[in-house]
Backbone as CSV, one residue per row, in Angstrom:
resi,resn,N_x,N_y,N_z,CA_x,CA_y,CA_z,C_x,C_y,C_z
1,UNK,100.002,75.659,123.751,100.095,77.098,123.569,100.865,77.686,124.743
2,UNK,101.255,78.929,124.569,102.380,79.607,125.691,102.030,80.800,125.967
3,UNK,102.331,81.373,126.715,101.990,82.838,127.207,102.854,83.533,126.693
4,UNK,102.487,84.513,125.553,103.248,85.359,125.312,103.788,87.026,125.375
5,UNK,104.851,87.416,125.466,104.176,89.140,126.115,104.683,89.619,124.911
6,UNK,104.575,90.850,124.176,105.654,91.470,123.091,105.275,93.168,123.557
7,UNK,106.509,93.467,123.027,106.376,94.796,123.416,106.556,95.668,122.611
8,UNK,105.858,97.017,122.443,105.772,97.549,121.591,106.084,99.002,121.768
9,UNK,106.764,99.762,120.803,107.186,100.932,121.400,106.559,102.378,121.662
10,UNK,104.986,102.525,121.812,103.799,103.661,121.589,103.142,102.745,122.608
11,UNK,103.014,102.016,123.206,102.309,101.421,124.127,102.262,100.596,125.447
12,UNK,101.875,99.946,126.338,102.137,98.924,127.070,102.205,97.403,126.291
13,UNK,103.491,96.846,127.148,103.284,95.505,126.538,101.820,94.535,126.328
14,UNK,101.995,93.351,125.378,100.734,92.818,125.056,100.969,91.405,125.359
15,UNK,100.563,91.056,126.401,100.065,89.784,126.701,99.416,88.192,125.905
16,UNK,99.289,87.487,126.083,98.476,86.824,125.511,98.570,85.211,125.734
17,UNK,97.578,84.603,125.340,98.047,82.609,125.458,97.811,82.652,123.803
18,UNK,99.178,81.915,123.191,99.400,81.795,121.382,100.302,81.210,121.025
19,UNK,100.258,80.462,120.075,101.587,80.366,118.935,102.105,81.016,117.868
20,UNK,103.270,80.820,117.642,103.971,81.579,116.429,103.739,80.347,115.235
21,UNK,102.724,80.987,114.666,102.739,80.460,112.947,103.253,81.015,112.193
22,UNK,104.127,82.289,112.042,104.669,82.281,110.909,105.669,83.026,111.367
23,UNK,107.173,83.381,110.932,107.970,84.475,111.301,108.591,84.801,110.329
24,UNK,109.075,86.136,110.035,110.067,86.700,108.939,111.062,87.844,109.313
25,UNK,112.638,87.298,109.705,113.265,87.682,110.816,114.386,88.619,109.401
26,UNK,114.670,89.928,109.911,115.884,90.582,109.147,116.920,90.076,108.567
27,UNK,117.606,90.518,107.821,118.110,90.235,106.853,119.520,89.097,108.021
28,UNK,120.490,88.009,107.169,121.359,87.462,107.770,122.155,88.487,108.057
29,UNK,123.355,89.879,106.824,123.900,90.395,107.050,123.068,91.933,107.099
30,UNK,122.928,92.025,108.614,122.102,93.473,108.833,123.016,94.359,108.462
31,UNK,124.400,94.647,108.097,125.297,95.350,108.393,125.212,96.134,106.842
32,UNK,124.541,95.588,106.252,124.371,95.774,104.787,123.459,96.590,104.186
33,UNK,122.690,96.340,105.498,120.989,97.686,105.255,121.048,98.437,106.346
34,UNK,120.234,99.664,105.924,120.068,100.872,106.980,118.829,100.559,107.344
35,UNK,117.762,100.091,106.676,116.409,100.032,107.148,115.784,98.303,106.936
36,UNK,114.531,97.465,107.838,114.356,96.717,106.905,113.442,96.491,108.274
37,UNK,112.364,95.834,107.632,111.133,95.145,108.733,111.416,93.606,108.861
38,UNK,110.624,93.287,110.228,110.479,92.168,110.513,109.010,91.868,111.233
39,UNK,108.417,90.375,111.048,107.307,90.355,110.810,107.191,89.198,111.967
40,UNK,106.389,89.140,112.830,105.417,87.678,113.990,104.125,87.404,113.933
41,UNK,103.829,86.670,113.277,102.169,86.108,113.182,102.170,85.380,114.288
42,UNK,101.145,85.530,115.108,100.565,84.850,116.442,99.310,84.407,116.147
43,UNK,98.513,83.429,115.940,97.462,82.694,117.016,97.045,82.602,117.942
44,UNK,95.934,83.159,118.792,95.538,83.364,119.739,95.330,82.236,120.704
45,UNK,94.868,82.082,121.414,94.258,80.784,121.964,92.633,81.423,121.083
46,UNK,91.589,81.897,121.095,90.614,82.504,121.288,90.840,82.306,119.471
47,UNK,91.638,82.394,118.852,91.294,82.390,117.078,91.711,83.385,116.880
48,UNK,91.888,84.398,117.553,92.384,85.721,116.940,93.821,85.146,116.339
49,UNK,94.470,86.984,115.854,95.465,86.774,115.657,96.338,87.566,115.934
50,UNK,97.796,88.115,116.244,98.260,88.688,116.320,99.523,89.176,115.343
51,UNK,99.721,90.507,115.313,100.779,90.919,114.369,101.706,91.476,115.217
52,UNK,103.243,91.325,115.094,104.267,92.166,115.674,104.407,92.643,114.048
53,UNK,105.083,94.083,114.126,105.698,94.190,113.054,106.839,95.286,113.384
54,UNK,108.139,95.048,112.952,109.510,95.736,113.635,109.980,96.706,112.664
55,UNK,110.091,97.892,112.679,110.684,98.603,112.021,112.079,98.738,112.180
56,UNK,113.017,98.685,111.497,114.494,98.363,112.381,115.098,99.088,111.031
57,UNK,116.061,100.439,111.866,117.221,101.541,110.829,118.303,101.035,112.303
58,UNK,119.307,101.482,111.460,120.703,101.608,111.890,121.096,103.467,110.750
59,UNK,120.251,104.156,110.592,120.545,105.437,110.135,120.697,106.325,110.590
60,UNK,122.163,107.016,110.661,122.172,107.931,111.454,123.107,109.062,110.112
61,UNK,122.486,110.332,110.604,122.964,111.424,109.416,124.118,112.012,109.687
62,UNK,125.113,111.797,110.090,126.678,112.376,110.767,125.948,113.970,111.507
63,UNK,126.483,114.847,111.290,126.411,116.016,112.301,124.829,116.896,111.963
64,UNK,123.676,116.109,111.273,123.146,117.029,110.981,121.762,116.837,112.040
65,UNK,121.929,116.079,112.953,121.305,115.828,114.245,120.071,114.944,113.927
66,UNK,119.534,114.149,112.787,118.571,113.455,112.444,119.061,111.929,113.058
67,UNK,118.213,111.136,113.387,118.198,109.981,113.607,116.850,109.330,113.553
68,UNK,116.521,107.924,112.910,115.892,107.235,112.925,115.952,106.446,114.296
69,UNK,114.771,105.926,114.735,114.617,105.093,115.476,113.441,103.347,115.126
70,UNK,114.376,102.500,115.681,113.814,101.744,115.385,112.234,101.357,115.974
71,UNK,111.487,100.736,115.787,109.790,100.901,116.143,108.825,99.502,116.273
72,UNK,108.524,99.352,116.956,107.581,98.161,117.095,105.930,98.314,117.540
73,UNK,105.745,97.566,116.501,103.981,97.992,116.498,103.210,96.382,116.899
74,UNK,102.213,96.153,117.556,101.365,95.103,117.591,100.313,95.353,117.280
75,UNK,99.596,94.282,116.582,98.039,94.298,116.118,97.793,93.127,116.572
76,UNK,96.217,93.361,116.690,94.988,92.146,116.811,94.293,92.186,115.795
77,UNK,94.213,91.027,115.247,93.231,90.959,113.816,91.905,90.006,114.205
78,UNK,91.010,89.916,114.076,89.958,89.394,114.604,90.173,88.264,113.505
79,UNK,90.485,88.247,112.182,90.725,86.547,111.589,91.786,86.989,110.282
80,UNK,91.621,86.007,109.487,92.744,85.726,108.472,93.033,87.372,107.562
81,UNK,91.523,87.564,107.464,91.274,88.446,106.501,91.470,89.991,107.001
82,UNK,91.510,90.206,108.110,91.945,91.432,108.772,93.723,91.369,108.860
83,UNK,94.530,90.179,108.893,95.632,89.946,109.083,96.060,90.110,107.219
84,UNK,95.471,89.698,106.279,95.744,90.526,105.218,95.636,92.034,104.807
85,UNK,94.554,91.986,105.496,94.389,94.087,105.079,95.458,94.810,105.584
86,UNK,95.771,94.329,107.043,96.572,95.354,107.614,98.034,95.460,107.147
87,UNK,98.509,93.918,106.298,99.510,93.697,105.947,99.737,94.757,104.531
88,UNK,98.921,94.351,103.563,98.712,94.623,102.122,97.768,95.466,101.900
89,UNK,96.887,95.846,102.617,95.569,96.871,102.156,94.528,96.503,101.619
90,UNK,94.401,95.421,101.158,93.169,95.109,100.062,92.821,94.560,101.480
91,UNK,90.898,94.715,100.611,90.185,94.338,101.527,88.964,94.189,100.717
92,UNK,87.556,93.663,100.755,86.954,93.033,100.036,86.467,94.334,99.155
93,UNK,86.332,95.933,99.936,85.928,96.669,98.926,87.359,97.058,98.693
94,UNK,88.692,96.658,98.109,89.320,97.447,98.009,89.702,99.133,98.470
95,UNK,89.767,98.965,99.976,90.045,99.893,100.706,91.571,100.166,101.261
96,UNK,92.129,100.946,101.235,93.407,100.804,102.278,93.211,101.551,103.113
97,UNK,91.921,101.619,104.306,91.350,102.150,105.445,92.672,101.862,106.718
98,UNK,92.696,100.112,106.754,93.886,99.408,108.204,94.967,99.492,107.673
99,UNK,95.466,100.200,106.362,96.714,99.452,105.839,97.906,99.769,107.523
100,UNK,98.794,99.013,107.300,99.668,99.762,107.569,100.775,100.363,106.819
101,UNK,101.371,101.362,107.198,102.677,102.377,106.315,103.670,101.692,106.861
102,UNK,104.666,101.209,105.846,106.085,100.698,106.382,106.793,102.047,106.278
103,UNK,106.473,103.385,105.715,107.037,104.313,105.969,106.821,105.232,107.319
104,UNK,105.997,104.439,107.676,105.834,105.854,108.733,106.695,106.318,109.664
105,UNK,107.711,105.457,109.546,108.848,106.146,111.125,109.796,106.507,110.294
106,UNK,110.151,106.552,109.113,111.571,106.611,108.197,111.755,108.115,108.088
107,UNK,112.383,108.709,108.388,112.869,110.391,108.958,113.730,110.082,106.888
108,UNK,114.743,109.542,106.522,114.797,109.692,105.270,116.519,110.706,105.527
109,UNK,116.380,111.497,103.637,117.784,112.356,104.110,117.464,113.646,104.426
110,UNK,118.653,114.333,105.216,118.233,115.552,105.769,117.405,116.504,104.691
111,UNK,116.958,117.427,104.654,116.305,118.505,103.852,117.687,119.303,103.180
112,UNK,117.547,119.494,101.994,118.870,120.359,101.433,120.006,119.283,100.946
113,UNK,119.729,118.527,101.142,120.564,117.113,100.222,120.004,117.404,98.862
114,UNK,121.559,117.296,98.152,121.280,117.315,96.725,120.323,116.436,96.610
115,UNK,118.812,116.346,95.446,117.794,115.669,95.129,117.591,115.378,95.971
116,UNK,117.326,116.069,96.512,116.322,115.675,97.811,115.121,114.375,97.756
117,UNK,114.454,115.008,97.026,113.094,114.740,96.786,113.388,113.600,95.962
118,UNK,113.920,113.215,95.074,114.107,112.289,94.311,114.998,110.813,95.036
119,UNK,115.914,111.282,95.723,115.916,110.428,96.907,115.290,109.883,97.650
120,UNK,114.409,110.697,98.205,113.463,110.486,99.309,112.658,109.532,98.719
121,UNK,111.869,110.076,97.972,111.220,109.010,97.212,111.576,107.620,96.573
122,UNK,112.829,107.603,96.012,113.741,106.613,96.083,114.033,105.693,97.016
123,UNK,113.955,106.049,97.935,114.081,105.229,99.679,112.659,104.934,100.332
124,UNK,111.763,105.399,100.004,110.386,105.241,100.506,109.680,104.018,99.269
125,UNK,110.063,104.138,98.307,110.068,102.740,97.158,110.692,101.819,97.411
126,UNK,112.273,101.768,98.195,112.916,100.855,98.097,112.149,100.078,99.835
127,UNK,111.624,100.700,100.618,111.628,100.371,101.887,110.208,99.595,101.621
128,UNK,109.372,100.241,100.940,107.635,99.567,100.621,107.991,98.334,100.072
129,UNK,108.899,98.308,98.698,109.340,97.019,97.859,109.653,95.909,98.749
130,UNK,111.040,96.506,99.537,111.675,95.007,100.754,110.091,94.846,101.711
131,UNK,109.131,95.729,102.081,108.308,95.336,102.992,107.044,94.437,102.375
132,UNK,106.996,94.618,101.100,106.204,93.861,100.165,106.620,92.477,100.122
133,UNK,107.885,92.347,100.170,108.463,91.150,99.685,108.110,89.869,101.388
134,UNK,108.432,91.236,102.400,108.151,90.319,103.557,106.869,89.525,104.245
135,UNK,105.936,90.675,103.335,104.504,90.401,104.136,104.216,89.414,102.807
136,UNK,104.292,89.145,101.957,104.588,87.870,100.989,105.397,86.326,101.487
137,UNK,106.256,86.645,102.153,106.841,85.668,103.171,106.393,85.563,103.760
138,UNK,105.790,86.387,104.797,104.805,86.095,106.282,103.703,85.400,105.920
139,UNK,102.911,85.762,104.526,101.406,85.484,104.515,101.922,83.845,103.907
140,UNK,102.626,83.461,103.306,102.948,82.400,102.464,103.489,81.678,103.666
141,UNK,104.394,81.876,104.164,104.579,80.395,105.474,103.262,80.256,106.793
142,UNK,102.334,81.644,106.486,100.953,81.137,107.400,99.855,80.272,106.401
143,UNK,100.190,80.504,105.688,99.499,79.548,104.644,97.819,80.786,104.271
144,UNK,98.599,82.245,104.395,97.184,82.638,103.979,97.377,82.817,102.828
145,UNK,97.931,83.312,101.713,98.528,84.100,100.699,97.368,83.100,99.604
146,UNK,96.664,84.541,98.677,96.215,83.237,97.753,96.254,83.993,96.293
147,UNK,95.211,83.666,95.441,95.622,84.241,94.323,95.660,85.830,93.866
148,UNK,95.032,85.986,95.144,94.594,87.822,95.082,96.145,88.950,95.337
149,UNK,96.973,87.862,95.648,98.390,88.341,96.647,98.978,88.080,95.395
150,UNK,98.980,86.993,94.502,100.411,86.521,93.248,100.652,87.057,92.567
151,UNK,101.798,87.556,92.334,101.918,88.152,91.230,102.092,87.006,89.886
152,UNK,100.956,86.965,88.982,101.250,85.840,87.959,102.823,86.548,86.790
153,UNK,103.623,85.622,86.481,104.678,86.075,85.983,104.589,85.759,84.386
């Protein structure tokens, strides 16, 4: 195991002795998306676990002074099953109490853009969908993902 630090952008860095069991790194051609997450499952020494999770825009609105910023969050999950809630929301009573929001830093298009609203919403679907798809990757190469996560086809 290794000492690891990650840093996060609302807080002091986070320390720790862990391995990386699982990773799900941005897209090959970033140049292609404005928004998209990235995901670090850690192992504690201690059993815990740890979450990085990266919010990453390259959006910027030409002169109308909005900008996104990109965002990094860390969690501690005390075991497997807290490292699913916070990912996906379910939880044994079906709660989304820990979820986390892949929207929460996305500023979106300015106000007064034709369809506004229909946009917006449009981009807050498309950003949940790609973040769905990742925490499906993350949970599946940690080997947690089980039948409660599949979508049967």
């Amino acid at each position: 195991m290794d000492r690891i630090t990650l840093r996060q952008t609302d807080g002091r860095p986070v320390g720790f002795t862990g391995e990386l069991i699982a990773e799900v790194p941005g897209p090959e051609d970033p140049g292609k998306y404005a928004r998209w997450h990235e995901f670090k499952l850690y192992r504690m020494e201690s059993g815990k676990y740890v979450v990085l999770i990266s919010f990453r825009t390259t959006a910027v609105y030409g002169g109308s002074g909005l900008k996104e910023e990109s965002h990094d969050d860390v969690f501690v999950c005390e075991d497997a099953d807290d490292v699913t809630s916070l990912l996906t929301g379910f939880t044994e009573d079906d709660k989304e109490d820990d979820r986390y929001d892949p929207n929460q830093y996305l500023v979106g298009f300015p106000v007064g853009v034709q369809d506004y609203e229909k946009k917006q919403e449009r981009l807050k679907d498309q950003i949940a969908d790609s973040y769905g798809v990742g925490v499906g990757q993350l949970l599946a190469e940690a080997g947690m993902h089980d039948d409660g996560f599949v979508e049967e086809l």
